[in-house]
Amino acid sequence: MDRPPEPAPKMLRITGLPAVAALFERNGRLVERLFFDERNAAAVAGFCKELGKARKPYRQVDADELARVAGTVLHGGVVAVTGLRPIMNFDPAEAKRWAAEGKPLLLLDGIGNPHNLGAIVRTAAFFGLDRIVISDHPSQAGPSEASYRVAEGGMEHVRLYKATGFPKVLQQLKSSYKVLGTALGRGEPLDRMSSDGRPVAIVLGNEEEGLGAATLHACEGVATLTGSGRVQSLNVAATAAILIHELTRTARR
């Protein structure tokens, strides 16, 4: 009896030269096809040679076809088609080994906009954070074509982990991290919060509702940013950038 064909794996279209270059540098074997326009032909010549050796297709196309392949006009002149990599499940035991490195840990709970996720990943990669934990919140964004594009290659340098039962996960992290939530208009600035030797795990919530009560209750403290008061708040990606800079600067010091 013939078996029904298995569904084709979901493919991801990675756009923009920085993101595509990082993909080839870190995970080039995963690229299945490459499309590019004339102005990027020289820049992708090395990638084409790699694909040729692997007997995988690549092609220079005009602007209209490239937009059709990319599904957007915001493609930066190059599109790599690759399989969607699964998100690793978060393991509290492994997090203890992470803490030994002394690096802070960023956790996201309900960041639904893929552009914000991409911007946060880009910042994490810039400052050398290797991992981000995302929650099982129904609104939480995961890796997508939009987040890859905005991350500008950062997705190849930052591994995402998914945690189930977020408040419980935060309780488990406390043995190796100082777990801090974030909230608008309450809490203390990071530089005024005492350190006890554990690296910081900081949790960011969505812009509309912030962190839920159960998540905040599981945190050991609440950090906030103080501004001039002329505007109410920052975009969550901007907030993350400031916090990541401060945490990594403190860790290096």
PDB file of C-alpha atoms in Angstrom:
ATOM      1  CA  MET A   1       0.000   0.000   0.000  1.00  0.00           C
ATOM      2  CA  ASP A   2       1.403   3.385  -1.000  1.00  0.00           C
ATOM      3  CA  ARG A   3       2.018   5.855   1.778  1.00  0.00           C
ATOM      4  CA  PRO A   4       0.671   9.381   1.278  1.00  0.00           C
ATOM      5  CA  PRO A   5       3.392  11.925   0.546  1.00  0.00           C
ATOM      6  CA  GLU A   6       4.694  13.792   3.544  1.00  0.00           C
ATOM      7  CA  PRO A   7       3.921  17.502   3.572  1.00  0.00           C
ATOM      8  CA  ALA A   8       6.704  19.667   2.243  1.00  0.00           C
ATOM      9  CA  PRO A   9       8.654  21.461   4.972  1.00  0.00           C
ATOM     10  CA  LYS A  10       7.953  25.144   5.316  1.00  0.00           C
ATOM     11  CA  MET A  11      10.544  27.237   3.556  1.00  0.00           C
ATOM     12  CA  LEU A  12      11.780  30.606   4.695  1.00  0.00           C
ATOM     13  CA  ARG A  13      12.787  33.448   2.378  1.00  0.00           C
ATOM     14  CA  ILE A  14      15.740  35.328   3.836  1.00  0.00           C
ATOM     15  CA  THR A  15      16.148  38.743   2.239  1.00  0.00           C
ATOM     16  CA  GLY A  16      18.805  41.430   2.251  1.00  0.00           C
ATOM     17  CA  LEU A  17      22.542  41.013   1.770  1.00  0.00           C
ATOM     18  CA  PRO A  18      23.537  41.227   5.474  1.00  0.00           C
ATOM     19  CA  ALA A  19      21.052  38.501   6.462  1.00  0.00           C
ATOM     20  CA  VAL A  20      21.901  36.289   3.475  1.00  0.00           C
ATOM     21  CA  ALA A  21      25.654  36.709   4.037  1.00  0.00           C
ATOM     22  CA  ALA A  22      25.283  35.708   7.700  1.00  0.00           C
ATOM     23  CA  LEU A  23      23.179  32.720   6.648  1.00  0.00           C
ATOM     24  CA  PHE A  24      25.880  31.479   4.260  1.00  0.00           C
ATOM     25  CA  GLU A  25      28.611  32.117   6.820  1.00  0.00           C
ATOM     26  CA  ARG A  26      26.899  30.228   9.653  1.00  0.00           C
ATOM     27  CA  ASN A  27      24.449  27.828   8.002  1.00  0.00           C
ATOM     28  CA  GLY A  28      25.158  27.825   4.287  1.00  0.00           C
ATOM     29  CA  ARG A  29      24.345  24.131   3.947  1.00  0.00           C
ATOM     30  CA  LEU A  30      20.705  24.941   4.703  1.00  0.00           C
ATOM     31  CA  VAL A  31      20.261  27.227   1.687  1.00  0.00           C
ATOM     32  CA  GLU A  32      18.233  25.552  -1.044  1.00  0.00           C
ATOM     33  CA  ARG A  33      17.995  28.320  -3.666  1.00  0.00           C
ATOM     34  CA  LEU A  34      19.347  31.815  -4.243  1.00  0.00           C
ATOM     35  CA  PHE A  35      17.892  34.659  -6.312  1.00  0.00           C
ATOM     36  CA  PHE A  36      19.518  38.050  -6.844  1.00  0.00           C
ATOM     37  CA  ASP A  37      19.459  41.114  -9.064  1.00  0.00           C
ATOM     38  CA  GLU A  38      22.201  42.498 -11.267  1.00  0.00           C
ATOM     39  CA  ARG A  39      23.548  44.974  -8.716  1.00  0.00           C
ATOM     40  CA  ASN A  40      24.227  42.147  -6.227  1.00  0.00           C
ATOM     41  CA  ALA A  41      25.739  39.685  -8.700  1.00  0.00           C
ATOM     42  CA  ALA A  42      29.315  40.393  -7.673  1.00  0.00           C
ATOM     43  CA  ALA A  43      28.480  40.356  -3.949  1.00  0.00           C
ATOM     44  CA  VAL A  44      26.893  36.899  -4.121  1.00  0.00           C
ATOM     45  CA  ALA A  45      29.390  35.289  -6.503  1.00  0.00           C
ATOM     46  CA  GLY A  46      30.959  33.290  -3.690  1.00  0.00           C
ATOM     47  CA  PHE A  47      27.566  32.069  -2.521  1.00  0.00           C
ATOM     48  CA  CYS A  48      26.728  30.947  -6.054  1.00  0.00           C
ATOM     49  CA  LYS A  49      29.961  28.960  -6.175  1.00  0.00           C
ATOM     50  CA  GLU A  50      28.998  27.182  -2.925  1.00  0.00           C
ATOM     51  CA  LEU A  51      25.567  26.347  -4.275  1.00  0.00           C
ATOM     52  CA  GLY A  52      27.020  25.150  -7.557  1.00  0.00           C
ATOM     53  CA  LYS A  53      29.267  22.685  -5.727  1.00  0.00           C
ATOM     54  CA  ALA A  54      26.209  21.411  -3.831  1.00  0.00           C
ATOM     55  CA  ARG A  55      24.190  21.195  -7.082  1.00  0.00           C
ATOM     56  CA  LYS A  56      21.652  23.688  -5.815  1.00  0.00           C
ATOM     57  CA  PRO A  57      20.103  26.341  -8.052  1.00  0.00           C
ATOM     58  CA  TYR A  58      20.844  30.053  -8.122  1.00  0.00           C
ATOM     59  CA  ARG A  59      19.665  32.662 -10.589  1.00  0.00           C
ATOM     60  CA  GLN A  60      19.912  36.330 -11.464  1.00  0.00           C
ATOM     61  CA  VAL A  61      16.424  37.754 -12.055  1.00  0.00           C
ATOM     62  CA  ASP A  62      14.827  41.103 -12.788  1.00  0.00           C
ATOM     63  CA  ALA A  63      13.185  43.314 -10.170  1.00  0.00           C
ATOM     64  CA  ASP A  64       9.631  42.114 -10.761  1.00  0.00           C
ATOM     65  CA  GLU A  65      10.506  38.437 -10.461  1.00  0.00           C
ATOM     66  CA  LEU A  66      12.663  39.036  -7.394  1.00  0.00           C
ATOM     67  CA  ALA A  67       9.754  40.793  -5.693  1.00  0.00           C
ATOM     68  CA  ARG A  68       7.510  37.831  -6.520  1.00  0.00           C
ATOM     69  CA  VAL A  69      10.044  35.359  -5.147  1.00  0.00           C
ATOM     70  CA  ALA A  70      10.588  37.418  -1.983  1.00  0.00           C
ATOM     71  CA  GLY A  71       6.924  38.199  -1.426  1.00  0.00           C
ATOM     72  CA  THR A  72       7.935  41.796  -0.746  1.00  0.00           C
ATOM     73  CA  VAL A  73       9.668  44.695  -2.457  1.00  0.00           C
ATOM     74  CA  LEU A  74      11.802  45.075   0.677  1.00  0.00           C
ATOM     75  CA  HIS A  75      14.217  42.370  -0.413  1.00  0.00           C
ATOM     76  CA  GLY A  76      17.451  44.328  -0.747  1.00  0.00           C
ATOM     77  CA  GLY A  77      18.213  42.686  -4.074  1.00  0.00           C
ATOM     78  CA  VAL A  78      18.880  39.151  -2.831  1.00  0.00           C
ATOM     79  CA  VAL A  79      16.730  36.265  -1.564  1.00  0.00           C
ATOM     80  CA  ALA A  80      17.894  32.943  -0.109  1.00  0.00           C
ATOM     81  CA  VAL A  81      15.362  30.170   0.338  1.00  0.00           C
ATOM     82  CA  THR A  82      16.028  27.917   3.312  1.00  0.00           C
ATOM     83  CA  GLY A  83      14.199  25.513   5.578  1.00  0.00           C
ATOM     84  CA  LEU A  84      12.594  26.870   8.742  1.00  0.00           C
ATOM     85  CA  ARG A  85      14.718  25.805  11.686  1.00  0.00           C
ATOM     86  CA  PRO A  86      12.851  24.602  14.783  1.00  0.00           C
ATOM     87  CA  ILE A  87      13.059  26.540  18.031  1.00  0.00           C
ATOM     88  CA  MET A  88      14.818  24.626  20.791  1.00  0.00           C
ATOM     89  CA  ASN A  89      12.877  23.832  23.950  1.00  0.00           C
ATOM     90  CA  PHE A  90      14.162  25.651  27.006  1.00  0.00           C
ATOM     91  CA  ASP A  91      15.946  23.395  29.528  1.00  0.00           C
ATOM     92  CA  PRO A  92      16.435  24.873  33.050  1.00  0.00           C
ATOM     93  CA  ALA A  93      19.368  22.528  33.660  1.00  0.00           C
ATOM     94  CA  GLU A  94      21.133  23.888  30.593  1.00  0.00           C
ATOM     95  CA  ALA A  95      20.449  27.436  31.782  1.00  0.00           C
ATOM     96  CA  LYS A  96      22.626  26.757  34.824  1.00  0.00           C
ATOM     97  CA  ARG A  97      25.523  26.149  32.468  1.00  0.00           C
ATOM     98  CA  TRP A  98      24.706  29.377  30.631  1.00  0.00           C
ATOM     99  CA  ALA A  99      24.828  31.309  33.908  1.00  0.00           C
ATOM    100  CA  ALA A 100      28.374  30.093  34.510  1.00  0.00           C
ATOM    101  CA  GLU A 101      29.412  32.188  31.486  1.00  0.00           C
ATOM    102  CA  GLY A 102      28.359  35.308  33.400  1.00  0.00           C
ATOM    103  CA  LYS A 103      26.281  36.705  30.540  1.00  0.00           C
ATOM    104  CA  PRO A 104      22.819  38.186  31.116  1.00  0.00           C
ATOM    105  CA  LEU A 105      19.797  36.399  29.713  1.00  0.00           C
ATOM    106  CA  LEU A 106      16.902  38.049  27.867  1.00  0.00           C
ATOM    107  CA  LEU A 107      13.389  36.617  28.017  1.00  0.00           C
ATOM    108  CA  LEU A 108      10.421  37.813  25.951  1.00  0.00           C
ATOM    109  CA  ASP A 109       6.818  37.281  27.004  1.00  0.00           C
ATOM    110  CA  GLY A 110       4.233  38.287  24.430  1.00  0.00           C
ATOM    111  CA  ILE A 111       6.309  40.402  22.016  1.00  0.00           C
ATOM    112  CA  GLY A 112       3.924  39.939  19.114  1.00  0.00           C
ATOM    113  CA  ASN A 113       5.383  42.191  16.424  1.00  0.00           C
ATOM    114  CA  PRO A 114       7.944  40.265  14.318  1.00  0.00           C
ATOM    115  CA  HIS A 115       9.729  43.517  13.487  1.00  0.00           C
ATOM    116  CA  ASN A 116      10.299  44.131  17.196  1.00  0.00           C
ATOM    117  CA  LEU A 117      11.553  40.582  17.613  1.00  0.00           C
ATOM    118  CA  GLY A 118      13.966  41.060  14.718  1.00  0.00           C
ATOM    119  CA  ALA A 119      15.220  44.371  16.112  1.00  0.00           C
ATOM    120  CA  ILE A 120      15.766  42.823  19.552  1.00  0.00           C
ATOM    121  CA  VAL A 121      17.674  39.889  18.042  1.00  0.00           C
ATOM    122  CA  ARG A 122      19.831  42.302  16.048  1.00  0.00           C
ATOM    123  CA  THR A 123      20.695  44.207  19.236  1.00  0.00           C
ATOM    124  CA  ALA A 124      21.452  40.990  21.120  1.00  0.00           C
ATOM    125  CA  ALA A 125      23.801  39.860  18.356  1.00  0.00           C
ATOM    126  CA  PHE A 126      25.512  43.255  18.282  1.00  0.00           C
ATOM    127  CA  PHE A 127      26.253  43.124  22.017  1.00  0.00           C
ATOM    128  CA  GLY A 128      27.195  39.438  22.050  1.00  0.00           C
ATOM    129  CA  LEU A 129      24.157  37.844  23.676  1.00  0.00           C
ATOM    130  CA  ASP A 130      23.946  34.323  22.294  1.00  0.00           C
ATOM    131  CA  ARG A 131      20.470  33.305  23.479  1.00  0.00           C
ATOM    132  CA  ILE A 132      16.950  34.636  23.915  1.00  0.00           C
ATOM    133  CA  VAL A 133      14.137  32.736  25.608  1.00  0.00           C
ATOM    134  CA  ILE A 134      10.615  33.348  24.326  1.00  0.00           C
ATOM    135  CA  SER A 135       7.469  32.340  26.171  1.00  0.00           C
ATOM    136  CA  ASP A 136       4.491  30.261  25.105  1.00  0.00           C
ATOM    137  CA  HIS A 137       2.301  33.372  25.287  1.00  0.00           C
ATOM    138  CA  PRO A 138      -0.243  33.115  22.446  1.00  0.00           C
ATOM    139  CA  SER A 139       0.837  36.508  21.108  1.00  0.00           C
ATOM    140  CA  GLN A 140       4.575  35.826  21.145  1.00  0.00           C
ATOM    141  CA  ALA A 141       6.207  36.169  17.728  1.00  0.00           C
ATOM    142  CA  GLY A 142       8.658  33.542  16.525  1.00  0.00           C
ATOM    143  CA  PRO A 143      11.158  33.448  13.683  1.00  0.00           C
ATOM    144  CA  SER A 144       9.621  34.678  10.440  1.00  0.00           C
ATOM    145  CA  GLU A 145      10.663  36.260   7.185  1.00  0.00           C
ATOM    146  CA  ALA A 146       9.985  39.712   8.640  1.00  0.00           C
ATOM    147  CA  SER A 147      11.987  39.090  11.817  1.00  0.00           C
ATOM    148  CA  TYR A 148      14.914  37.667   9.819  1.00  0.00           C
ATOM    149  CA  ARG A 149      14.900  40.704   7.538  1.00  0.00           C
ATOM    150  CA  VAL A 150      14.892  43.211  10.406  1.00  0.00           C
ATOM    151  CA  ALA A 151      17.521  41.248  12.365  1.00  0.00           C
ATOM    152  CA  GLU A 152      20.028  41.944   9.541  1.00  0.00           C
ATOM    153  CA  GLY A 153      21.842  38.624  10.093  1.00  0.00           C
ATOM    154  CA  GLY A 154      21.372  38.514  13.864  1.00  0.00           C
ATOM    155  CA  MET A 155      19.221  35.386  13.672  1.00  0.00           C
ATOM    156  CA  GLU A 156      22.312  33.410  12.682  1.00  0.00           C
ATOM    157  CA  HIS A 157      24.132  34.469  15.856  1.00  0.00           C
ATOM    158  CA  VAL A 158      21.349  34.323  18.464  1.00  0.00           C
ATOM    159  CA  ARG A 159      19.606  31.058  19.289  1.00  0.00           C
ATOM    160  CA  LEU A 160      15.958  31.226  20.317  1.00  0.00           C
ATOM    161  CA  TYR A 161      14.533  28.890  22.955  1.00  0.00           C
ATOM    162  CA  LYS A 162      10.870  28.421  23.803  1.00  0.00           C
ATOM    163  CA  ALA A 163       9.750  28.056  27.413  1.00  0.00           C
ATOM    164  CA  THR A 164       6.444  26.547  28.466  1.00  0.00           C
ATOM    165  CA  GLY A 165       4.814  27.689  31.702  1.00  0.00           C
ATOM    166  CA  PHE A 166       6.658  30.978  32.023  1.00  0.00           C
ATOM    167  CA  PRO A 167       6.158  31.814  35.732  1.00  0.00           C
ATOM    168  CA  LYS A 168       7.430  28.351  36.695  1.00  0.00           C
ATOM    169  CA  VAL A 169      10.427  28.778  34.386  1.00  0.00           C
ATOM    170  CA  LEU A 170      11.311  32.059  36.082  1.00  0.00           C
ATOM    171  CA  GLN A 171      11.164  30.369  39.487  1.00  0.00           C
ATOM    172  CA  GLN A 172      13.571  27.711  38.221  1.00  0.00           C
ATOM    173  CA  LEU A 173      15.956  30.335  36.867  1.00  0.00           C
ATOM    174  CA  LYS A 174      16.381  31.964  40.268  1.00  0.00           C
ATOM    175  CA  SER A 175      18.891  29.361  41.387  1.00  0.00           C
ATOM    176  CA  SER A 176      21.380  30.694  38.832  1.00  0.00           C
ATOM    177  CA  TYR A 177      20.080  34.100  37.655  1.00  0.00           C
ATOM    178  CA  LYS A 178      18.743  37.218  39.304  1.00  0.00           C
ATOM    179  CA  VAL A 179      15.328  37.403  37.613  1.00  0.00           C
ATOM    180  CA  LEU A 180      14.027  40.914  36.959  1.00  0.00           C
ATOM    181  CA  GLY A 181      10.817  41.963  35.297  1.00  0.00           C
ATOM    182  CA  THR A 182      10.172  45.279  33.568  1.00  0.00           C
ATOM    183  CA  ALA A 183       7.252  47.641  33.927  1.00  0.00           C
ATOM    184  CA  LEU A 184       6.328  51.184  32.968  1.00  0.00           C
ATOM    185  CA  GLY A 185       6.318  53.719  35.775  1.00  0.00           C
ATOM    186  CA  ARG A 186       7.352  51.361  38.546  1.00  0.00           C
ATOM    187  CA  GLY A 187      10.495  49.648  39.752  1.00  0.00           C
ATOM    188  CA  GLU A 188      14.084  50.863  39.953  1.00  0.00           C
ATOM    189  CA  PRO A 189      16.723  51.774  37.381  1.00  0.00           C
ATOM    190  CA  LEU A 190      19.120  48.900  36.704  1.00  0.00           C
ATOM    191  CA  ASP A 191      22.166  50.780  37.964  1.00  0.00           C
ATOM    192  CA  ARG A 192      20.528  51.208  41.379  1.00  0.00           C
ATOM    193  CA  MET A 193      19.695  47.535  41.823  1.00  0.00           C
ATOM    194  CA  SER A 194      22.116  45.590  43.992  1.00  0.00           C
ATOM    195  CA  SER A 195      24.016  42.637  42.579  1.00  0.00           C
ATOM    196  CA  ASP A 196      24.550  39.348  44.404  1.00  0.00           C
ATOM    197  CA  GLY A 197      26.924  37.723  41.934  1.00  0.00           C
ATOM    198  CA  ARG A 198      24.318  36.043  39.762  1.00  0.00           C
ATOM    199  CA  PRO A 199      23.959  37.271  36.179  1.00  0.00           C
ATOM    200  CA  VAL A 200      20.678  39.024  35.427  1.00  0.00           C
ATOM    201  CA  ALA A 201      17.795  37.443  33.548  1.00  0.00           C
ATOM    202  CA  ILE A 202      15.506  40.254  32.430  1.00  0.00           C
ATOM    203  CA  VAL A 203      11.963  39.791  31.155  1.00  0.00           C
ATOM    204  CA  LEU A 204      10.228  42.068  28.649  1.00  0.00           C
ATOM    205  CA  GLY A 205       6.479  42.013  27.975  1.00  0.00           C
ATOM    206  CA  ASN A 206       4.364  43.358  25.159  1.00  0.00           C
ATOM    207  CA  GLU A 207       3.819  47.063  24.683  1.00  0.00           C
ATOM    208  CA  GLU A 208       0.055  47.032  25.190  1.00  0.00           C
ATOM    209  CA  GLU A 209      -0.247  45.111  28.443  1.00  0.00           C
ATOM    210  CA  GLY A 210       3.274  44.610  29.756  1.00  0.00           C
ATOM    211  CA  LEU A 211       3.991  41.558  31.871  1.00  0.00           C
ATOM    212  CA  GLY A 212       1.155  39.600  33.402  1.00  0.00           C
ATOM    213  CA  ALA A 213       0.635  39.485  37.163  1.00  0.00           C
ATOM    214  CA  ALA A 214       1.843  35.888  37.505  1.00  0.00           C
ATOM    215  CA  THR A 215       5.033  36.654  35.577  1.00  0.00           C
ATOM    216  CA  LEU A 216       5.776  39.775  37.610  1.00  0.00           C
ATOM    217  CA  HIS A 217       5.115  37.876  40.838  1.00  0.00           C
ATOM    218  CA  ALA A 218       7.718  35.291  39.832  1.00  0.00           C
ATOM    219  CA  CYS A 219      10.380  38.002  39.388  1.00  0.00           C
ATOM    220  CA  GLU A 220      12.698  39.098  42.183  1.00  0.00           C
ATOM    221  CA  GLY A 221      12.471  42.749  41.287  1.00  0.00           C
ATOM    222  CA  VAL A 222      11.233  45.174  38.662  1.00  0.00           C
ATOM    223  CA  ALA A 223      13.521  47.313  36.526  1.00  0.00           C
ATOM    224  CA  THR A 224      12.423  50.427  34.687  1.00  0.00           C
ATOM    225  CA  LEU A 225      13.857  53.195  32.548  1.00  0.00           C
ATOM    226  CA  THR A 226      13.450  56.777  33.658  1.00  0.00           C
ATOM    227  CA  GLY A 227      12.997  59.431  30.999  1.00  0.00           C
ATOM    228  CA  SER A 228      12.154  63.102  30.716  1.00  0.00           C
ATOM    229  CA  GLY A 229       8.411  62.496  30.892  1.00  0.00           C
ATOM    230  CA  ARG A 230       7.813  64.202  27.548  1.00  0.00           C
ATOM    231  CA  VAL A 231       6.611  60.912  26.053  1.00  0.00           C
ATOM    232  CA  GLN A 232       5.065  58.086  27.984  1.00  0.00           C
ATOM    233  CA  SER A 233       7.245  55.187  26.929  1.00  0.00           C
ATOM    234  CA  LEU A 234       9.684  53.668  24.452  1.00  0.00           C
ATOM    235  CA  ASN A 235       9.109  51.070  21.797  1.00  0.00           C
ATOM    236  CA  VAL A 236       9.909  47.643  23.297  1.00  0.00           C
ATOM    237  CA  ALA A 237      12.803  47.129  20.878  1.00  0.00           C
ATOM    238  CA  ALA A 238      14.335  50.449  21.967  1.00  0.00           C
ATOM    239  CA  THR A 239      13.833  49.500  25.616  1.00  0.00           C
ATOM    240  CA  ALA A 240      15.511  46.155  24.987  1.00  0.00           C
ATOM    241  CA  ALA A 241      18.478  47.872  23.311  1.00  0.00           C
ATOM    242  CA  ILE A 242      19.080  50.119  26.319  1.00  0.00           C
ATOM    243  CA  LEU A 243      18.731  47.269  28.799  1.00  0.00           C
ATOM    244  CA  ILE A 244      20.956  44.909  26.809  1.00  0.00           C
ATOM    245  CA  HIS A 245      23.641  47.593  26.521  1.00  0.00           C
ATOM    246  CA  GLU A 246      23.535  48.279  30.247  1.00  0.00           C
ATOM    247  CA  LEU A 247      23.534  44.602  31.232  1.00  0.00           C
ATOM    248  CA  THR A 248      26.375  43.594  28.907  1.00  0.00           C
ATOM    249  CA  ARG A 249      28.417  46.645  29.941  1.00  0.00           C
ATOM    250  CA  THR A 250      27.988  45.719  33.579  1.00  0.00           C
ATOM    251  CA  ALA A 251      28.850  42.070  32.894  1.00  0.00           C
ATOM    252  CA  ARG A 252      32.076  43.072  31.096  1.00  0.00           C
ATOM    253  CA  ARG A 253      33.022  45.398  33.942  1.00  0.00           C
TER     254      ARG A 253
END
